[in-house]
Each structure stands twice: as C-alpha cells, then as structure tokens.
XYZ file of C-alpha atoms in Angstrom:
155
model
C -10.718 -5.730 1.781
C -12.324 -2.583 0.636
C -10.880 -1.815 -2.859
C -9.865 1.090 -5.213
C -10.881 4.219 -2.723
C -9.127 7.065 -4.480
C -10.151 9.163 -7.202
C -8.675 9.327 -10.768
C -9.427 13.167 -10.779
C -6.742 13.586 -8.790
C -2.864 12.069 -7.935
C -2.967 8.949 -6.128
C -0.225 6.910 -4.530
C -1.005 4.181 -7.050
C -0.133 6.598 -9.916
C 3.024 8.343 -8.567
C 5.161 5.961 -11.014
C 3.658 6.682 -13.808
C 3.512 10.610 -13.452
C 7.343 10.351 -12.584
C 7.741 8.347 -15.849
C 9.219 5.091 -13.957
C 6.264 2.993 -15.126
C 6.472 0.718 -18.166
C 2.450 0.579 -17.958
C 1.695 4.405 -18.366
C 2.821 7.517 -19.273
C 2.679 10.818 -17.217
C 0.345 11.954 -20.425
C -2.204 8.852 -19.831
C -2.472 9.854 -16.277
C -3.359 13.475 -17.046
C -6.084 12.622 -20.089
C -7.245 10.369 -17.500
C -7.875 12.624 -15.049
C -9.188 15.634 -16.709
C -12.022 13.086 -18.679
C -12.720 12.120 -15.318
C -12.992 15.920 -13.934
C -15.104 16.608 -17.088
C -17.416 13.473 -16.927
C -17.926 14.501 -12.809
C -16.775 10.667 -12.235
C -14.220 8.943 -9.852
C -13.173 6.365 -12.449
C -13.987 6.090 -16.015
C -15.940 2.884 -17.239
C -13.350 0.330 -18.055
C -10.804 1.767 -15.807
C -11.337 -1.080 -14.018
C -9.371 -4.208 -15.991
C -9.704 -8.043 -14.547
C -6.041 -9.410 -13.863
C -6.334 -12.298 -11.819
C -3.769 -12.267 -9.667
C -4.953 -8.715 -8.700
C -7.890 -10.071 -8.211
C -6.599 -13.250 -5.747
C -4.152 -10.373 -3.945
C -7.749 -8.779 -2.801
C -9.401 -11.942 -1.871
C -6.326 -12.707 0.649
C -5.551 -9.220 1.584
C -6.793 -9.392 5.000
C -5.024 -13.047 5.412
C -1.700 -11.228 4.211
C -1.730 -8.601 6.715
C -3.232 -10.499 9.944
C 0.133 -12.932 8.537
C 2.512 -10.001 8.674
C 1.147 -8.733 12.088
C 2.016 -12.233 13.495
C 5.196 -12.507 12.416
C 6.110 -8.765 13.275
C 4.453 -10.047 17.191
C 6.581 -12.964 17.044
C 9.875 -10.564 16.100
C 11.570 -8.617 18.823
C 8.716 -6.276 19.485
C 7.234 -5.430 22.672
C 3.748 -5.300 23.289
C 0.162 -7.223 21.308
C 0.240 -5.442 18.133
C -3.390 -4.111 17.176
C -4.367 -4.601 13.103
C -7.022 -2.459 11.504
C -7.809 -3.727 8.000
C -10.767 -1.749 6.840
C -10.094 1.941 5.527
C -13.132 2.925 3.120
C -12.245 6.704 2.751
C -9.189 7.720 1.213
C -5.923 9.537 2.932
C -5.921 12.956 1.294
C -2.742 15.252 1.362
C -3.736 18.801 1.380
C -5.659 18.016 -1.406
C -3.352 16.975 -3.890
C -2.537 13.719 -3.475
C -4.284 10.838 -1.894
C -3.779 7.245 -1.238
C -5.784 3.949 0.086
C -4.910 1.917 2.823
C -4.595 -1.498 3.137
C -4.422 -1.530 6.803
C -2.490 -0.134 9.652
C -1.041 -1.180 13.167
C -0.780 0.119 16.613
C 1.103 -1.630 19.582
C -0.249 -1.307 23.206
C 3.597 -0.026 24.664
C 2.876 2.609 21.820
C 6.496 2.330 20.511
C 8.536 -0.814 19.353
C 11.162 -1.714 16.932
C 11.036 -3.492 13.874
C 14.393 -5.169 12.761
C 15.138 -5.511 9.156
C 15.212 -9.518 9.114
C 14.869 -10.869 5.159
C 14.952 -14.412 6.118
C 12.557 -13.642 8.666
C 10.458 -11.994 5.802
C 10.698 -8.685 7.463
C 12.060 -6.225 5.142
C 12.565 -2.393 5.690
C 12.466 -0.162 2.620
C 15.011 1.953 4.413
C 18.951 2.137 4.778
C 18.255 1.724 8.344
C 18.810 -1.816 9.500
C 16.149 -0.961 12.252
C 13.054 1.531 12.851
C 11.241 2.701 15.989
C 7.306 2.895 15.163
C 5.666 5.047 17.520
C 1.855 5.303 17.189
C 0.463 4.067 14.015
C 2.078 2.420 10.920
C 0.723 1.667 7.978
C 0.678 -1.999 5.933
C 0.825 -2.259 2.637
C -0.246 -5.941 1.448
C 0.740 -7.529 -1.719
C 0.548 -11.010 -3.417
C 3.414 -11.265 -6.463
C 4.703 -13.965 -7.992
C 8.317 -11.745 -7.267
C 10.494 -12.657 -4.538
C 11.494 -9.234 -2.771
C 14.597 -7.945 -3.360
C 16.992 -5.675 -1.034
C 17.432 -3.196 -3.814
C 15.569 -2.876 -6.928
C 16.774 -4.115 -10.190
C-alpha cells in the first residue's frame, strides 16, 4: 500500500465524480477552490485534506491482501498462463498533464493475453456490456473494501 499519490492541484481519477457533479460528497466548485488554494499555497494537499474514516483506513491496511485475493481467483478462472501482480506504484499516472490517477496495482500474464469471463458468483465482475474481455499486456486493479455488495448496474 502506498497511499494518496496524486496532486489536488490538478484533476485526479478520485475527483472525476465530483467535477461531473455525480457526487453527493462535493461539488465541482469545492474541487476547483481546492485546487487553486493548493496551486497558490505551492502544496499537493492542503492540511486537513486528509480526514480519518475507518473503514478507509482498514481498505489500506488489506489492500495488498485484496488484490493478491483477486489475482488468485482470476488464476483459478479460465485464464491461461501464472498471472504476475505488482502492488506498489508510488508515482502517479499522468495524462498529458491534465489528469492523473494512482494505482492500486496492476497484472501481467506470462502467455501475454488471456480472457477474463464476467462470472458474479465467481466474484468476477466486468464493468463492461461485454460478457468477456481479452487483456493483452498489462491491466490495472483497482482494490476496494465496502460494506456494499456489487451490483451489475448501478442504482
């Protein structure tokens, strides 16, 4: 686990609900004031950015558990080849400077290609209308405790 990578100067991934106004939490406005006190302070994150929520907290702790989980049931799914995790990304993913986003981890598999079957009992779900994908080089984990089942569509 390597925590909150990304800079509040600029979009991240984490924000892109609020700045589309689909987040009951923020408002596109809160966003902006936040980052242009952070572009005049010359700081990542302003002090007390930074709330305790425990379960946030507890979804850190077991981040790397969650993922090396998921990578063992994806191996034991119909995929072909040992599945390699990486689970430490300290530097941010920047989009042509725009937007950038954290990682919680990423795979590779050793055939290079393999499918991935959408299988919710399995716990395998696909956020895609595809009941299938073909991942060819690396894909990228997101891990997440909740005390929320998943869902096939959102509510």
């Amino acid at each position: 686990m390597v925590g909150k990578v990304t800079s509040s100067q600029k979009p991240s991934a984490s924000v892109l609900p609020s700045i589309m106004g689909h987040s009951p939490y923020e408002t596109p406005l809160v966003v902006l004031d936040r980052a242009i006190k952070c572009v005049d302070q010359g700081v990542d994150r302003l002090p007390g950015d930074e709330k305790y929520i425990e379960a946030a907290d507890w979804g850190n702790k077991l981040e790397d558990t969650i993922l090396e989980a998921a990578i063992q049931n994806l191996a034991s799914s119909d995929t072909t080849g040992l599945i390699h995790l990486i689970k430490e990304y300290p530097e941010p993913f920047d989009y042509q400077d725009i937007l950038s986003c954290s990682l919680d981890g990423s795979m590779t598999a050793e055939n290079e290609t393999f499918t991935i079957k959408h299988e919710p009992e399995r716990g395998i779900y696909l956020m895609s209308t595809d009941e299938e994908i073909e991942v060819t080089g690396m894909g990228i984990l997101e891990a997440k405790l909740t005390r929320v089942a998943p869902q096939e569509k959102p509510d």
